[in-house]
Structure formats: C-alpha cells, structure tokens
CSV table of C-alpha atoms and ligand atoms in Angstrom, one decimal:
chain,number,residue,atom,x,y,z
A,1258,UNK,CA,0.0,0.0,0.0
A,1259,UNK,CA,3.0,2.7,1.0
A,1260,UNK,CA,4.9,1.3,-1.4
A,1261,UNK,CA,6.0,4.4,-3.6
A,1262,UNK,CA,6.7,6.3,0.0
A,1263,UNK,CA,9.0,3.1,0.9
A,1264,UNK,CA,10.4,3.4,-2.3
A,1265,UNK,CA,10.9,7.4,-2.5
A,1266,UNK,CA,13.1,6.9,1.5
A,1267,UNK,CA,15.2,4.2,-0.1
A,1268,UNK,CA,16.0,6.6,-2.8
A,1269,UNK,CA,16.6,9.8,-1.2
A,1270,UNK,CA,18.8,7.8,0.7
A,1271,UNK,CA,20.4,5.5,-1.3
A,1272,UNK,CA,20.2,2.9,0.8
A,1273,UNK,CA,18.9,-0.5,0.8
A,1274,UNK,CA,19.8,-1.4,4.4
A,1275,UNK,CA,17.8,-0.7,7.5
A,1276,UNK,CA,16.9,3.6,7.3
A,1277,UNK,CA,16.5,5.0,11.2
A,1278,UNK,CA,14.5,8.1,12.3
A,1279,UNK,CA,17.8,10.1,13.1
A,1280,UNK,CA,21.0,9.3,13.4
A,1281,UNK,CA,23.7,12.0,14.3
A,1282,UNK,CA,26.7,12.4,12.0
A,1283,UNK,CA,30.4,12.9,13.1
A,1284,UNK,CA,31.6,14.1,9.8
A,1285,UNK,CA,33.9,17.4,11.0
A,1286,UNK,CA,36.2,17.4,13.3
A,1287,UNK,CA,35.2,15.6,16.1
A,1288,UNK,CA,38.0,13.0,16.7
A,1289,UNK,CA,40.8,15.6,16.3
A,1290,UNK,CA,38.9,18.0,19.2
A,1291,UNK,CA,38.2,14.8,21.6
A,1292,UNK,CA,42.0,13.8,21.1
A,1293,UNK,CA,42.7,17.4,21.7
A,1294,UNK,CA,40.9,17.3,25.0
A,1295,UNK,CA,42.0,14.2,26.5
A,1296,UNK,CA,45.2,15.5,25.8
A,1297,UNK,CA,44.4,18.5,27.5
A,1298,UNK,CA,43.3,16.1,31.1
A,1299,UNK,CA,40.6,18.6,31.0
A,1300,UNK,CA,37.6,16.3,30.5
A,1301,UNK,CA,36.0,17.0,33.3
A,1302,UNK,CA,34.2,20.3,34.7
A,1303,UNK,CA,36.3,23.0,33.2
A,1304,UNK,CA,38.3,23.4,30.1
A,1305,UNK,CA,38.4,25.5,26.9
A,1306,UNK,CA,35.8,23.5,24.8
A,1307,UNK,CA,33.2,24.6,27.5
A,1308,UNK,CA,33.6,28.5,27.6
A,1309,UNK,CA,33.8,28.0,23.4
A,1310,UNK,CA,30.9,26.3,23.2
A,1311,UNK,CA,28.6,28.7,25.5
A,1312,UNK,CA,30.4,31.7,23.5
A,1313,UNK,CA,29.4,30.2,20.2
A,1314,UNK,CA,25.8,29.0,20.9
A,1315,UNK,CA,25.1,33.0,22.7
A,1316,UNK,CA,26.4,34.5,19.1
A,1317,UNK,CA,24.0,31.6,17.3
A,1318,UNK,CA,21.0,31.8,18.7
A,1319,UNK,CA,21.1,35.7,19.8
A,1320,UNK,CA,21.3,34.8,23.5
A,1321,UNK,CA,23.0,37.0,26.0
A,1322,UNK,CA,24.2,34.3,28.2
A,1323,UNK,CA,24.8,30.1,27.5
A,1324,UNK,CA,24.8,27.7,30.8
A,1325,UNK,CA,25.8,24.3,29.2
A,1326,UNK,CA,24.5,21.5,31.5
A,1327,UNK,CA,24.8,17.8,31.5
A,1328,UNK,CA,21.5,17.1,29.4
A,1329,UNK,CA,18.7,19.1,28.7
A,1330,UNK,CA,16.7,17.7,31.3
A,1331,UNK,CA,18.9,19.1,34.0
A,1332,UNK,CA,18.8,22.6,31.7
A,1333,UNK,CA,14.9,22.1,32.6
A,1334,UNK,CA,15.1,21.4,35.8
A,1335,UNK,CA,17.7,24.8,37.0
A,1336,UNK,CA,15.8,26.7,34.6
A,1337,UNK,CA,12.5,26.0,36.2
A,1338,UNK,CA,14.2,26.5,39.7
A,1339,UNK,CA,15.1,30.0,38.7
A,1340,UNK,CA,11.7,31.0,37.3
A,1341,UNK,CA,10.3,30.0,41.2
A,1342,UNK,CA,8.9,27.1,41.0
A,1343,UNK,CA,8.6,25.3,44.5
A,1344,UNK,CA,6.6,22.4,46.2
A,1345,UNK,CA,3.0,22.6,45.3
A,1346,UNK,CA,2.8,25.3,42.2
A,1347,UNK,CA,1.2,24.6,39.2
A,1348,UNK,CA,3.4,24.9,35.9
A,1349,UNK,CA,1.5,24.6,32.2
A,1350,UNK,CA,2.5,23.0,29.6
A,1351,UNK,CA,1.4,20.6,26.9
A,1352,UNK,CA,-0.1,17.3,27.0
A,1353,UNK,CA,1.9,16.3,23.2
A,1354,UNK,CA,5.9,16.7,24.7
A,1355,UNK,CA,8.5,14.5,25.4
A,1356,UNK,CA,8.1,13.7,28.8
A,1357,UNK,CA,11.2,15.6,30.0
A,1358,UNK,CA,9.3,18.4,29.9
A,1359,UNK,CA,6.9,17.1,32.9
A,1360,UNK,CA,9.7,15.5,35.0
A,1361,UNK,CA,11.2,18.7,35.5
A,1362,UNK,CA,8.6,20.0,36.3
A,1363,UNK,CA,7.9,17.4,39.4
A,1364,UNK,CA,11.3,17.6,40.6
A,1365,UNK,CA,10.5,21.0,41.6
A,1366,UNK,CA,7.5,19.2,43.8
A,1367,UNK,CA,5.1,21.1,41.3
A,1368,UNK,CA,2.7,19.4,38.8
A,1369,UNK,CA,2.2,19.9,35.0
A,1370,UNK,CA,-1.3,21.4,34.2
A,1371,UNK,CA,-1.9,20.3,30.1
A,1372,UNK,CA,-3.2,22.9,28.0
A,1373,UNK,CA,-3.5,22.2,24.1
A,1374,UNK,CA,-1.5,22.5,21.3
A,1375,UNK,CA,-2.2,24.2,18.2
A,1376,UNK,CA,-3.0,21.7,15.1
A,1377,UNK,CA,-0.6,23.7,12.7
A,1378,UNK,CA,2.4,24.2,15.1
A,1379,UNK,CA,2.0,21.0,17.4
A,1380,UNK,CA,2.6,23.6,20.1
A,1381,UNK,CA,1.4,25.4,23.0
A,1382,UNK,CA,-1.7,27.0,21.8
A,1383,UNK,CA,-2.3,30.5,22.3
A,1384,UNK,CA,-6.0,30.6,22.2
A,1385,UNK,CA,-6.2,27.7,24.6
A,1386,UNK,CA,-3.6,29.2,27.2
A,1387,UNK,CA,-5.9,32.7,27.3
A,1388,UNK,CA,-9.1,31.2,27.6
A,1389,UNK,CA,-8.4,28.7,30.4
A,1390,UNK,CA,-6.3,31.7,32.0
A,1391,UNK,CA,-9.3,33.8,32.0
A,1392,UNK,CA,-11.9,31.2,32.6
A,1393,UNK,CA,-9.8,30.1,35.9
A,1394,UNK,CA,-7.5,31.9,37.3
A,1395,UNK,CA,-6.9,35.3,38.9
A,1396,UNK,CA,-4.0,37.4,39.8
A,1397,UNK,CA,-3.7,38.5,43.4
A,1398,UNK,CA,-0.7,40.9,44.2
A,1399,UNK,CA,2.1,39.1,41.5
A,1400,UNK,CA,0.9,35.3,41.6
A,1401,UNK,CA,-1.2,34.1,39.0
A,1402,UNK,CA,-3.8,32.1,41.1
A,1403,UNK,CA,-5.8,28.7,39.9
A,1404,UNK,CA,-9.2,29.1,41.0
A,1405,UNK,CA,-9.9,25.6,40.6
A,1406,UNK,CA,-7.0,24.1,42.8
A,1407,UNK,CA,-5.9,27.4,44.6
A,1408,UNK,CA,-2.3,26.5,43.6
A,1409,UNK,CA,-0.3,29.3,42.1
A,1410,UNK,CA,0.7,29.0,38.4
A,1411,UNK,CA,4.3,29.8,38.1
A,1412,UNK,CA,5.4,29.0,35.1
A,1413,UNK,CA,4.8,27.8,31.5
A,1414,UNK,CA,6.9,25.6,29.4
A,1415,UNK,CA,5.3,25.7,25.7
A,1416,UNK,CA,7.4,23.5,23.3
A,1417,UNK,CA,8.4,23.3,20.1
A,1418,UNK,CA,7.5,20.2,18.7
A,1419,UNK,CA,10.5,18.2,16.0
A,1420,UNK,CA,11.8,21.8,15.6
A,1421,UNK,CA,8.3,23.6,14.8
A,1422,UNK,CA,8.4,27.3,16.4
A,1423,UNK,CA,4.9,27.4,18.1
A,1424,UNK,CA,2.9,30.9,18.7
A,1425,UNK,CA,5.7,32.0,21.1
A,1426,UNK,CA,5.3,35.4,20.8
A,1427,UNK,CA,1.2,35.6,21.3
A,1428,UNK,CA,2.2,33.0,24.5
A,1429,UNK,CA,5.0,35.2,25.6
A,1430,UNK,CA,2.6,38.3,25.6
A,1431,UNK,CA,-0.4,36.2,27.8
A,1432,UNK,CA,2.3,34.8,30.2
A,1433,UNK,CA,3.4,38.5,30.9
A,1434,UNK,CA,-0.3,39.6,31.2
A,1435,UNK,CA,-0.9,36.8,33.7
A,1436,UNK,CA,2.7,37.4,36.2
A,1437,UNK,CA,3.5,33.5,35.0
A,1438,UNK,CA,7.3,32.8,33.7
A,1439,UNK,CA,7.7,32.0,30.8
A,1440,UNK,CA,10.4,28.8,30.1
A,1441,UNK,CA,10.5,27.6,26.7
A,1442,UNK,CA,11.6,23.7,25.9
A,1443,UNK,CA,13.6,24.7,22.7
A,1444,UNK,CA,15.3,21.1,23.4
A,1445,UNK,CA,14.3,20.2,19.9
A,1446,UNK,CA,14.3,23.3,18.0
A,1447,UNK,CA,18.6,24.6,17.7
A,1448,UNK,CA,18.4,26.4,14.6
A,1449,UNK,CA,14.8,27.1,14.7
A,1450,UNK,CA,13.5,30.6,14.2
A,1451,UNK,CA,10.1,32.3,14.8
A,1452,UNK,CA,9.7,36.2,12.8
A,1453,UNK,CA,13.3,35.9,12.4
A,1454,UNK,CA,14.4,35.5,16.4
A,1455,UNK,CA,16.2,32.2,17.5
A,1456,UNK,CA,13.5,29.4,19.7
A,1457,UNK,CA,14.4,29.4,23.2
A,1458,UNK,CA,14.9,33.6,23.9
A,1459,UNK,CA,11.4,34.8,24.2
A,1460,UNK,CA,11.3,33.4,27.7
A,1461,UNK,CA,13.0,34.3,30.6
A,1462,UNK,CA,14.8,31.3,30.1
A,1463,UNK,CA,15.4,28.4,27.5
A,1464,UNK,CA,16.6,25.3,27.7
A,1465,UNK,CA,18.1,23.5,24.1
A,1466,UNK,CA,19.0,19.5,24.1
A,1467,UNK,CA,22.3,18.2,22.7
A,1468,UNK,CA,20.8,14.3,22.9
A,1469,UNK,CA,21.8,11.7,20.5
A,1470,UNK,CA,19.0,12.2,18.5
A,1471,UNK,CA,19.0,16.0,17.9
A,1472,UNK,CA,20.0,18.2,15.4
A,1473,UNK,CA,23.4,17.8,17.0
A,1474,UNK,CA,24.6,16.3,19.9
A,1475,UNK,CA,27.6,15.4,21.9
A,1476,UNK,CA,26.2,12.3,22.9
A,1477,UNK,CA,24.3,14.3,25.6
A,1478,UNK,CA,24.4,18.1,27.0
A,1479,UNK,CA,22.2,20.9,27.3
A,1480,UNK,CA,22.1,24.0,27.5
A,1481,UNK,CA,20.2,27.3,29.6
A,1482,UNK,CA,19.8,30.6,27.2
A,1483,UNK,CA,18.4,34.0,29.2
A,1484,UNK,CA,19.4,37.5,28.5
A,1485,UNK,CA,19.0,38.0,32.3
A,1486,UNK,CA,22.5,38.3,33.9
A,1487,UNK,CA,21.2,37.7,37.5
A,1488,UNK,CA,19.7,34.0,36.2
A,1489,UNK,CA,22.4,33.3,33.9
A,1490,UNK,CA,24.7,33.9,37.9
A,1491,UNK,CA,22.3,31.8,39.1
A,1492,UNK,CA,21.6,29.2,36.6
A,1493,UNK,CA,26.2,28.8,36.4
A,1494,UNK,CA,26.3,28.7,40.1
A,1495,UNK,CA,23.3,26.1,40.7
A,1496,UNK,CA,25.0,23.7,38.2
A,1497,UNK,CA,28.0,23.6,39.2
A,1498,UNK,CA,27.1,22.6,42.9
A,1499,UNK,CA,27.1,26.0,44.3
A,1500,UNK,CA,29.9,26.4,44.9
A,1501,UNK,CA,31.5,29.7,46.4
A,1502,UNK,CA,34.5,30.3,43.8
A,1503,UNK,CA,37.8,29.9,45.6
A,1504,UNK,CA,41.3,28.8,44.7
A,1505,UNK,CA,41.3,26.1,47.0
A,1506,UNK,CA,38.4,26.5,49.5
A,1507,UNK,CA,35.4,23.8,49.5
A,1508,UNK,CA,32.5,26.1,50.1
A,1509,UNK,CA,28.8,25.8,49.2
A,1510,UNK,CA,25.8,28.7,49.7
A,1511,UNK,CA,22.9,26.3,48.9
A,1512,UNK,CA,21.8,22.8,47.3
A,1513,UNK,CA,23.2,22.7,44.1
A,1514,UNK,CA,23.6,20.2,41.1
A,1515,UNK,CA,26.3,18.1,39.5
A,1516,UNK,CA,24.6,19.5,35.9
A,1517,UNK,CA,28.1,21.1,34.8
A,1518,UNK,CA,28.7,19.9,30.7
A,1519,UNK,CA,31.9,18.0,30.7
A,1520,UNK,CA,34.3,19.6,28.7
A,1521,UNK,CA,35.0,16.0,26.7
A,1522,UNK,CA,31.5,16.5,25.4
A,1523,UNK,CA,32.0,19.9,24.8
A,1524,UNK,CA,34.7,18.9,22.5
A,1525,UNK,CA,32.6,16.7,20.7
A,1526,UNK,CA,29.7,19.4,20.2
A,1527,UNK,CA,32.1,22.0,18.9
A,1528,UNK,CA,33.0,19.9,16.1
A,1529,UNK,CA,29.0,19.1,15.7
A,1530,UNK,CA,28.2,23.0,15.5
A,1531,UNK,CA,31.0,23.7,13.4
A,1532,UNK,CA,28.4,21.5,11.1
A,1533,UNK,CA,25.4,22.9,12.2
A,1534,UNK,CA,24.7,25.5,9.0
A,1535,UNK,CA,25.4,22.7,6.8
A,1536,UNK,CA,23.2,20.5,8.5
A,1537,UNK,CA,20.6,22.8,8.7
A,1538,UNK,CA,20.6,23.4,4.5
A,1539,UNK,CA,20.9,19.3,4.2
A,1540,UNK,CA,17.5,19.0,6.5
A,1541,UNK,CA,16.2,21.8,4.5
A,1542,UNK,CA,16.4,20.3,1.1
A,1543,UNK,CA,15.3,17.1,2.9
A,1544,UNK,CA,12.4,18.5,4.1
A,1545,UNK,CA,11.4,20.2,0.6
A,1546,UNK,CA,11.9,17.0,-1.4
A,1547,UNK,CA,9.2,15.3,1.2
A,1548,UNK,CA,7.0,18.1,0.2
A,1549,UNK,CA,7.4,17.8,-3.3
A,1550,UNK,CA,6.8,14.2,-2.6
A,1551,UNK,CA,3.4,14.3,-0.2
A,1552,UNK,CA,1.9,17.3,-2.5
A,1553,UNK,CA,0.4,14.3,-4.9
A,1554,UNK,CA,-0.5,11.9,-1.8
A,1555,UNK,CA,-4.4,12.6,-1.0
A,1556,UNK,CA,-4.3,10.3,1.6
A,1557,UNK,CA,-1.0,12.3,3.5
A,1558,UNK,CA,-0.6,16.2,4.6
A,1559,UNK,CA,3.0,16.2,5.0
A,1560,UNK,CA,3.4,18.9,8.5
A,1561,UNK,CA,4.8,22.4,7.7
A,1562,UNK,CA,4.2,24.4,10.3
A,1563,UNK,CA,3.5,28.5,9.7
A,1564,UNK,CA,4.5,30.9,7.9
A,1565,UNK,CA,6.0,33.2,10.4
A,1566,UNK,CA,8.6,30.3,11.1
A,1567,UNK,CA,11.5,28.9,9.9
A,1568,UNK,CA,12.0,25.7,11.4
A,1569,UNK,CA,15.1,23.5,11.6
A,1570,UNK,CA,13.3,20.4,10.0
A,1571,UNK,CA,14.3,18.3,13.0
A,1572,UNK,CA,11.9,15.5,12.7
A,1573,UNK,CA,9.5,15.5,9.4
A,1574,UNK,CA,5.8,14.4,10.1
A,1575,UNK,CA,3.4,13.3,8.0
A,1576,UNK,CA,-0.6,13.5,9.4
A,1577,UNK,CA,-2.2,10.1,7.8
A,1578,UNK,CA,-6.0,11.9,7.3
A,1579,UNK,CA,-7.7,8.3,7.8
A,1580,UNK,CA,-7.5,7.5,11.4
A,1581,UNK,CA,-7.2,4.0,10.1
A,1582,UNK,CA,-4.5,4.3,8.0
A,1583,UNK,CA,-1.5,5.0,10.8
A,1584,UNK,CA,-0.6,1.8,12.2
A,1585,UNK,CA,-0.8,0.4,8.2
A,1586,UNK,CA,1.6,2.7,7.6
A,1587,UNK,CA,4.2,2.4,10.8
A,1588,UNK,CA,3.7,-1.9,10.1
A,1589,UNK,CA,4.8,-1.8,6.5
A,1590,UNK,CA,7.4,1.3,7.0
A,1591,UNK,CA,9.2,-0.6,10.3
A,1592,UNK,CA,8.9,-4.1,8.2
A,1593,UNK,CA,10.2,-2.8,5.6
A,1594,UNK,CA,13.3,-1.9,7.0
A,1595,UNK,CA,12.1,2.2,7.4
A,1596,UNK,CA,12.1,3.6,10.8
A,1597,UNK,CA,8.9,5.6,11.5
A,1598,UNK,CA,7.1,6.3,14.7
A,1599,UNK,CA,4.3,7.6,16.1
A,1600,UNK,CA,3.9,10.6,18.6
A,1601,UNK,CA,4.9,10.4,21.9
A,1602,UNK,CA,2.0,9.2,24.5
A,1603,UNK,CA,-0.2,12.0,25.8
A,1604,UNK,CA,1.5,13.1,29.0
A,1605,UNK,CA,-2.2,13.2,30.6
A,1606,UNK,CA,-2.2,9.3,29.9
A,1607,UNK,CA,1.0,8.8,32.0
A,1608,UNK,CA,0.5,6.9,34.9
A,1609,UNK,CA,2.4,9.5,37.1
A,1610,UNK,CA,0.4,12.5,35.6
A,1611,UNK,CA,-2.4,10.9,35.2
A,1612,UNK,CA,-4.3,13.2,38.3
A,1613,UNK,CA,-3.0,16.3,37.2
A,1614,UNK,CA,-5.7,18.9,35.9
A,1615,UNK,CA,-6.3,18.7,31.9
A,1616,UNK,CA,-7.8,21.1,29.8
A,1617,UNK,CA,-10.0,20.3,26.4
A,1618,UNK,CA,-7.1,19.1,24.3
A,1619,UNK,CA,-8.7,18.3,20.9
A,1620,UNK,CA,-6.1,18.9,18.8
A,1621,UNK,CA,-3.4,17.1,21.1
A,1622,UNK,CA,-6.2,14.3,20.8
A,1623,UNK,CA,-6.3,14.5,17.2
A,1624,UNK,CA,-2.6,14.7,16.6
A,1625,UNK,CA,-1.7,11.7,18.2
A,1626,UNK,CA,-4.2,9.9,16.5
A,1627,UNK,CA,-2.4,10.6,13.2
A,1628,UNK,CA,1.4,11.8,13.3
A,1629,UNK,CA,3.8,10.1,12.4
A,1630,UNK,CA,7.8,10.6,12.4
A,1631,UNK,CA,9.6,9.3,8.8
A,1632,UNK,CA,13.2,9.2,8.4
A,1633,UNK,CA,14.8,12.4,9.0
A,1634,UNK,CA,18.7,12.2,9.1
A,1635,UNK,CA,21.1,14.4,7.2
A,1636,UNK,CA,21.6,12.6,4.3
A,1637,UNK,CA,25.6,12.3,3.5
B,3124,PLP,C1,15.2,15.8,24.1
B,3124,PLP,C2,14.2,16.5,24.8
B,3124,PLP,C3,14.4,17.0,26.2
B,3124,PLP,C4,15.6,16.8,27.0
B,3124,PLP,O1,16.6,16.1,26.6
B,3124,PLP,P1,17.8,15.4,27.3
B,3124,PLP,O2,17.7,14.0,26.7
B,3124,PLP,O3,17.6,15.4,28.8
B,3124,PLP,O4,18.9,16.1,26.8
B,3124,PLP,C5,13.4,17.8,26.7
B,3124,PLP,N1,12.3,18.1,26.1
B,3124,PLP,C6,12.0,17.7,24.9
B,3124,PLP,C7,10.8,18.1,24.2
B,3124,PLP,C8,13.0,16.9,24.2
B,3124,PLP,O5,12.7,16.4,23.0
C-alpha cells in the first residue's frame, strides 16, 4: 500500500539497508577535538571546549548568556528553579511533549497542568492558554492564582515540537499579562527561528538539548539561554554545585547540582556546531523533497508548520487523514526496514500524571491519532 513512499526513503537515501528516524553524524572534526581534550586532562568540569561552546551557541541563537549542562533535562530542571517554581505550584505545559518536559517539572514538587497545542504548530496554543487563563485563574498581588486548585501557576513551558516554532510570541505576551514565567523547551528546536528571532529567547529562560537524537549532539548536553545576567549567575552557580569560587576552599551557599557539561562532550559538540549551518541546509532540502513528494498523496498532509517560522526540519511528520491508515503505515514502514514512529503518548495518559488537571485538548487528541515521524537524518 506505501509502497512508492518506501520506495521514494530508499531513494533519497540511497540505501537498501535498514533507514533510522535520526542518526547523528560525526563528519567534521570531532576525533581531532576529543583527542585534543584528552590530551588536554581537561575532561571533566572546566576546560576551553566549555567556555567556546557557550560563546558560540550565545552569538547563534542571539542569547546574551549560554549555561551548558549535563543534558537538557537538568537545563529544565535549574531553569524552572530560577523561574520559582517550588513544592505545590502549578506549571503549564502541553499534554503532546517529550516527557522531559513534565519531570522537570515534578522535581521542583510542582505538577504539569496540560493545556492544548495548536493543530498547525504541534505547540502550545495560544487561544487555549488565554481562555483557560481567563476562565480560571486570577492574579492576586504578582501570583497568578488557579481558582480551581488554589495553587499558584508559576510558570509555563510551551514546546516546540520536532523543531516547529509554536505561537511563542502571542504566548510570551499572555504569560506576561498573567505574572507567569515563561520557560520555553527549545530542546528540539537549535536552529529554529520564529519572525526571524532564534527558539528558546522569548522566555526568561530556554533550555536547548544536545541528545543523540538532535539536530546535533555530543552524545548528551544541554544548554540554559536568558538575557537576564542575575539568572544566567544563578543558573552557572546552581549547576555547578554551588559552589562559592575559591582557589582552593570547598565552600557551598545552597543545594546545588552536579549538571556542569563535561568539557570532553563539549569537544565533541564543537565539532558538531561547526556543522550545524550545513546540517541545517541538508535538513532543509530534505524536508522540501518530502513536500514535493506528499503534495500528490491525498491520503497524506506532510506537517509544515506556519508561515512566520523557519524551522530546523528536526523531525518530518506526516498526518495520515484516515484515522485508520497510521498503524498500516508504521507496520509496513518498520517491516520494511524504514524507521517511522508515532507521537509520543499523551503526558495526561502517563500513569504519574495521570491526576494532574487537563484542559479540552482536541487537537493534542487529534494529533496523536495521526502523526507520524519518517526518516529524518542528514543525508551524506
Ligand atoms: C530531548 C528533549 C528534552 C531533554 O533532553 P535530554 O535527553 O535530557 O537532553 C526535553 N524536552 C524535549 C521536548 C525533548 O525532545
């Protein structure tokens, strides 16, 4: 039945061999730079690769101020820490994410509240965020207050979703409006852009993943972006166990984290973003030739986001209209030899967040009904 798409993936890909969803490429200069470092002993905690790497991601994406961090989970995590969130607060976010986003959120001791996603972006939707806002809640002195639970909504973590910008600006506007923080999960969208302005600095704070399946990746990392010097302090000094600099003095101020990038992985991701514009122009042309491709299929609306965005082509989607169609397609893809996948499980259908408060989420619904993931790698 998806015979011609199976046949159109083996052929952009000249390969006959088993094709997976994404698979990073080490193609620059990433043996010489980890040689370099382990000559260097500095692997660890410190080391040139590290500072280079912040310095380099800030000029990309526009950011005053990089924190790299161990994953970008732990980026979560501090950067949720920073915006105040504390035992018992409320923090929104959507029910379509990786489910990163909602751990981080619990080990603050707060609890996700799902609002829905926009059918065109995948992402936090606007519309849905104002109206359950003013439906619900009500400001009192600077807290936004849930009238349903009485908890205080700190934050909101909108996402966007295999690299597609959502309505960030529109959310960044209502999360003002409403004293709530604003922390976006960029993890997926390095080189994404939304009216020309890098993903992950409309918030106070951003948080970008360096995982083995991202646009680039050092086999893990993260990273924090802000333009707020105080958080970026903050956000250095939380993840690197905070402690009080000193020559030789062991001294901490607070509770801190073990979230410091290693400077070995550093190396690696310095070679990877070398690569990144290349990358980006190889996912690019990727993405048009699936376009091209999907324009004839009635059956298939290949996903391309809006207008106002210029996404990094992460992870292509295709929507398969007949709700019957999806798992035909993800049997004969994955038999074939073709990795393809569906959307993540509904964070609201997680055991562990299965109590927490849900808002109408139609389009989330409706979405993971029928996206699915199709081979995305840069194609060498
Ligand atoms: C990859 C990812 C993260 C976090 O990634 P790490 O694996 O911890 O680096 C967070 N949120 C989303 C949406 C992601 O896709």
């Amino acid at each position: 039945m998806y015979d011609q798409v199976i046949d159109f993936i083996r052929d952009i890909y000249d390969e006959k061999g088993y094709i997976p969803l994404h698979e990073p490429k080490f193609i620059g200069n990433e043996k010489k730079y980890l040689s370099d470092c382990i000559d260097s002993t500095f692997v660890s905690s410190s080391g040139r690769f590290i500072d280079d790497l912040e310095e380099h991601l800030a000029h990309f994406t526009g950011a005053k101020y990089v924190v790299a961090t161990s994953n970008g989970t732990a980026a979560l995590h501090i950067s949720l820490l920073l915006a105040g969130v504390s035992l018992n607060d409320e923090v929104i976010t959507q029910p379509l994410t990786f489910i990163a986003s909602c751990n981080a959120i619990n080990y603050c001791g707060a609890k996700p509240l799902f609002i829905d996603v926009d059918r065109d972006t995948m992402g936090l939707s606007p519309e849905a965020l104002s109206s359950f806002l003013s439906a619900n809640t009500k400001v009192i002195g600077k807290q936004c207050i849930n009238k349903l639970t009485g908890r205080v909504i700190k934050a909101c973590v909108p996402m966007h979703t295999f690299g597609h910008p959502c309505r960030i600006d529109e959310i960044k506007e209502i999360c003002d409006l409403n004293n709530i923080k604003l922390v976006e999960d960029s993890a997926e969208s390095l080189g994404s852009f939304f009216k020309g302005r890098h993903t992950g600095t409309f918030g106070q704070l951003g948080v970008i993943s360096f995982n083995g399946n991202k646009v680039i990746t050092g086999g893990a990392g993260g990273c924090i972006l802000t333009d707020d010097k105080d958080l970026f302090k903050k956000a250095r000094h939380l993840t690197t166990t905070a402690k009080i600099p000193h020559k030789w003095e062991y001294n901490h101020d607070e509770i801190g984290y073990n979230y410091r990038l290693p400077n070995i992985i550093a190396a690696l991701l310095m070679a990877q973003l070398e690569n990144l514009d290349a990358f980006l122009i190889n996912k690019k042309k990727l993405t048009e030739n699936y376009k091209d491709f999907f324009s004839s299929k009635k059956d298939i609306e290949f996903v391309q986001g809006i207008e106002e965005s210029s996404p990094n082509n992460w992870l292509n989607s295709i929507i398969l209209k007949d709700l019957s169609q999806r798992d035909i397609f993800l049997e004969e893809t994955n038999h074939n030899g073709i990795m393809t996948r569906p959307i993540w499980t509904l964070m609201n259908k997680i055991d562990m967040f299965k109590d927490c408060y849900c808002d109408s989420i139609e389009n989330s619904l409706w979405l993971n009904d029928r996206v699915v993931n199709i081979p995305s790698s840069v194609i060498v």
